[in-house]
Amino acid sequence: QVQLVESGGGVVQPGRSLRLSCAASGFPFSSYGIHWVRQAPGKGLEWVAAIWPDGNKKYYVDSVKGRFTISRDNSKNTLYLQMNSLRVEDTAMYYCAKYTSSWDYWGQGTLVTVSS
Amino acid sequence: QSVLTQPPSVSAAPGQKVTISCSGSSSNIGNNDVSWYQQLPGTAPKLLIYDNDKRPSGIPDRFSGSKSGTSATLGITGLQTGDEADYYCGTWHSSLSAGEFGGGTKLTVL
């Protein structure tokens, strides 16, 4: 069955960096786009970033452009999100989600807290 | 502010039917397929409806979706207390190459 397992979250000070990972299994990872979606505490879903199956196309929400980088290693079935210059407003649960014509499978999320 | 507009909350009695609307524009819903997600308390979102009106395997036919113009609707019949959750609409904005979600609707089954 499809599984997505995020890791790498934690508490970090503003301005610092963090790298999230998403380990995938149960489907041909290199054939699908994978996205990051976040949810601030008590708030709704916010799409963050997307990467195409071959990694050649990457897209970001405006608020993270220039600070976050999405990447993938198809040989390891793993997705990454490098987050630099973190802000308090980046505090959220971060989900990776497999994308077909919709976000059809989601991981359980990893919590990122940006606080001094 | 979410680009897709949903009512913050809806409620109905067990066994009844409820609909949740998702309003957008010609640039998002008007030209792209809509999907719907259920998020039970403390859990990750789960796909309920994709491509406007299709149900993934395992989703009961109590859940339905439709789209007309720049709006989409999620319908739930035969409400159960286990349906209490937050529901989100979403779409991929193909011209912006960006994902978009509604603000979410909290369903209460009275």
Coordinates of C-alpha atoms in Angstrom, one line a residue:
Chain A
Q1 CA 0.0 0.0 0.0
V2 CA 1.1 3.6 -0.5
Q3 CA 3.0 5.0 2.4
L4 CA 4.5 8.4 2.9
V5 CA 6.5 9.1 6.1
E6 CA 7.7 12.6 6.9
S7 CA 10.6 13.3 9.3
G8 CA 12.9 16.1 10.2
G9 CA 10.6 18.5 12.0
G10 CA 11.4 20.2 15.3
V11 CA 11.9 23.4 17.1
V12 CA 14.1 26.0 15.5
Q13 CA 14.9 29.6 16.0
P14 CA 13.9 32.3 13.5
G15 CA 16.4 32.7 10.7
R16 CA 17.7 29.1 11.0
S17 CA 17.4 26.2 8.7
L18 CA 15.7 22.8 8.7
R19 CA 15.5 19.9 6.2
L20 CA 12.4 17.8 6.0
S21 CA 12.3 14.3 4.4
C22 CA 9.4 12.2 3.1
A23 CA 10.1 8.5 2.5
A24 CA 7.8 6.9 0.0
S25 CA 6.8 3.3 -0.6
G26 CA 4.1 1.2 -2.3
F27 CA 4.1 3.0 -5.6
P28 CA 6.5 3.9 -8.4
F29 CA 7.9 7.0 -6.8
S30 CA 9.7 8.3 -9.9
S31 CA 6.4 8.4 -11.9
Y32 CA 4.6 10.9 -9.7
G33 CA 4.7 14.5 -8.7
I34 CA 5.0 15.0 -4.9
H35 CA 3.9 18.1 -3.0
W36 CA 4.4 19.7 0.4
V37 CA 1.3 21.1 2.1
R38 CA 1.4 22.7 5.5
Q39 CA -1.2 23.5 8.2
A40 CA -0.5 26.1 10.8
P41 CA -2.0 25.3 14.3
G42 CA -5.7 25.7 14.2
K43 CA -5.7 26.9 10.6
G44 CA -6.5 25.4 7.1
L45 CA -4.4 23.7 4.5
E46 CA -1.8 25.7 2.6
W47 CA -0.1 24.4 -0.5
V48 CA 3.7 25.0 -0.3
A49 CA 5.6 23.4 -3.1
A50 CA 5.5 20.8 -5.8
I51 CA 8.1 18.8 -7.8
W52 CA 7.5 16.9 -11.0
P53 CA 8.4 13.2 -11.3
D54 CA 11.7 13.8 -13.0
G55 CA 12.6 16.7 -10.7
N56 CA 12.9 19.1 -13.6
K57 CA 10.0 21.3 -12.6
K58 CA 9.5 22.9 -9.2
Y59 CA 6.9 25.3 -8.0
Y60 CA 6.4 27.3 -4.8
V61 CA 3.9 29.4 -3.0
D62 CA 5.0 33.0 -3.0
S63 CA 5.6 33.2 0.7
V64 CA 8.4 30.6 0.6
K65 CA 10.1 31.4 -2.8
G66 CA 13.8 32.0 -2.4
R67 CA 13.8 30.4 1.1
F68 CA 12.5 26.9 0.6
T69 CA 13.8 24.3 -1.9
I70 CA 12.0 21.1 -2.9
S71 CA 14.0 18.2 -4.2
R72 CA 13.8 14.5 -4.6
D73 CA 16.1 11.5 -4.9
N74 CA 14.3 8.9 -7.0
S75 CA 16.9 6.3 -6.3
K76 CA 16.0 6.6 -2.6
N77 CA 12.3 7.1 -3.0
T78 CA 12.6 10.2 -0.9
L79 CA 11.4 13.8 -1.1
Y80 CA 13.0 16.7 0.6
L81 CA 12.2 20.3 1.7
Q82 CA 15.1 22.5 2.5
M83 CA 13.8 25.4 4.6
N84 CA 16.1 28.3 5.1
S85 CA 15.6 31.7 6.8
L86 CA 12.7 30.3 8.8
R87 CA 10.1 32.7 10.1
V88 CA 7.7 32.4 13.0
E89 CA 4.9 32.2 10.4
D90 CA 6.4 29.0 9.0
T91 CA 5.3 27.2 12.1
A92 CA 3.0 24.3 10.9
M93 CA 2.5 20.7 10.4
Y94 CA 4.1 19.8 7.1
Y95 CA 2.6 17.0 5.0
C96 CA 4.0 15.4 1.9
A97 CA 1.3 14.3 -0.6
K98 CA 1.4 12.2 -3.7
Y99 CA -0.2 14.0 -6.6
T100 CA -2.1 12.5 -9.6
S101 CA -5.0 14.8 -10.5
S102 CA -5.5 15.4 -6.8
W103 CA -3.5 14.9 -3.6
D104 CA -4.4 11.3 -3.3
Y105 CA -2.2 10.1 -0.5
W106 CA -0.8 12.0 2.4
G107 CA 1.8 11.3 5.1
Q108 CA 1.1 11.8 8.8
G109 CA 3.0 15.0 8.9
T110 CA 6.0 16.4 10.7
L111 CA 5.7 19.5 13.0
V112 CA 7.9 22.5 12.5
T113 CA 7.9 25.1 15.2
V114 CA 9.8 28.3 14.7
S115 CA 10.3 30.2 17.9
S116 CA 12.9 32.1 19.8
Chain B
Q1 CA -7.2 34.6 2.8
S2 CA -7.9 31.4 0.8
V3 CA -8.5 31.7 -2.9
L4 CA -11.3 29.2 -2.7
T5 CA -14.2 30.2 -0.5
Q6 CA -16.0 27.7 1.8
P7 CA -18.5 28.3 4.6
P8 CA -16.7 28.1 7.9
S9 CA -19.2 25.7 9.4
V10 CA -22.2 23.6 8.6
S11 CA -24.3 21.3 10.8
A12 CA -27.1 18.8 10.4
A13 CA -28.7 16.0 12.4
P14 CA -27.7 12.3 12.0
G15 CA -29.2 10.7 9.0
Q16 CA -29.7 14.0 7.2
K17 CA -27.9 15.5 4.2
V18 CA -25.5 18.4 4.1
T19 CA -23.8 20.2 1.3
I20 CA -20.6 22.2 1.4
S21 CA -19.8 24.8 -1.3
C22 CA -16.5 25.9 -2.7
S23 CA -16.5 29.1 -4.7
G24 CA -13.7 30.2 -7.0
S25 CA -13.1 31.9 -10.2
S26 CA -12.7 31.3 -13.9
S27 CA -8.9 31.0 -13.4
N28 CA -9.0 28.2 -10.8
I29 CA -12.2 26.1 -10.5
G30 CA -13.5 27.4 -13.8
N31 CA -10.6 25.8 -15.7
N32 CA -9.4 23.0 -13.4
D33 CA -10.8 20.0 -11.6
V34 CA -11.7 20.1 -8.0
S35 CA -11.0 17.6 -5.2
W36 CA -12.3 17.3 -1.7
Y37 CA -10.6 16.2 1.5
Q38 CA -11.8 15.1 4.9
Q39 CA -9.6 15.8 7.9
L40 CA -10.7 14.1 11.1
P41 CA -9.4 15.6 14.4
G42 CA -5.7 15.1 14.8
T43 CA -5.2 13.2 11.5
A44 CA -3.9 13.9 8.1
P45 CA -6.3 14.9 5.3
K46 CA -7.8 12.1 3.3
L47 CA -9.0 12.3 -0.3
L48 CA -12.8 12.0 -0.7
I49 CA -13.6 13.2 -4.2
Y50 CA -11.3 13.8 -7.2
D51 CA -11.8 15.2 -10.7
N52 CA -15.0 17.0 -9.5
D53 CA -17.2 14.0 -8.9
K54 CA -15.2 10.7 -8.7
R55 CA -14.8 8.7 -5.5
P56 CA -11.6 6.8 -4.7
S57 CA -11.9 3.1 -3.9
G58 CA -13.2 2.7 -0.4
I59 CA -15.1 6.0 -0.1
P60 CA -18.8 5.4 0.5
D61 CA -21.3 6.6 -2.0
R62 CA -22.8 8.8 0.7
F63 CA -20.2 11.2 -0.4
S64 CA -20.6 13.0 -3.8
G65 CA -19.2 15.9 -5.7
S66 CA -20.2 18.2 -8.4
K67 CA -19.0 21.3 -10.2
S68 CA -20.7 24.0 -12.2
G69 CA -18.9 26.9 -13.6
T70 CA -16.7 28.5 -10.9
S71 CA -18.2 26.6 -8.0
A72 CA -18.1 23.1 -6.6
T73 CA -20.2 21.2 -4.1
L74 CA -19.6 18.3 -1.7
G75 CA -22.7 16.4 -0.6
I76 CA -22.9 14.0 2.3
T77 CA -26.0 12.0 2.9
G78 CA -27.0 9.7 5.8
L79 CA -24.9 11.8 8.2
Q80 CA -23.1 9.9 10.9
T81 CA -21.3 11.2 14.0
G82 CA -18.1 9.8 12.5
D83 CA -18.4 12.3 9.7
E84 CA -17.6 15.2 12.1
A85 CA -14.5 16.7 10.6
D86 CA -13.0 19.5 8.6
Y87 CA -13.6 19.4 4.9
Y88 CA -11.5 21.2 2.3
C89 CA -11.8 21.7 -1.4
G90 CA -8.7 22.0 -3.5
T91 CA -7.5 22.5 -7.1
W92 CA -4.3 22.8 -9.1
H93 CA -4.2 26.2 -10.7
S94 CA -2.7 25.2 -14.0
S95 CA -1.9 28.7 -15.3
L96 CA -0.2 29.7 -12.0
S97 CA 1.3 26.3 -11.4
A98 CA 0.2 26.4 -7.8
G99 CA -2.0 24.4 -5.6
E100 CA -5.0 26.1 -3.9
F101 CA -7.2 25.1 -1.0
G102 CA -10.4 26.4 0.4
G103 CA -10.4 27.7 4.0
G104 CA -12.1 24.6 5.2
T105 CA -15.6 23.8 6.6
K106 CA -16.2 22.3 10.0
L107 CA -19.0 19.8 9.9
T108 CA -21.0 19.2 13.1
V109 CA -23.4 16.3 13.3
L110 CA -25.9 17.4 16.0

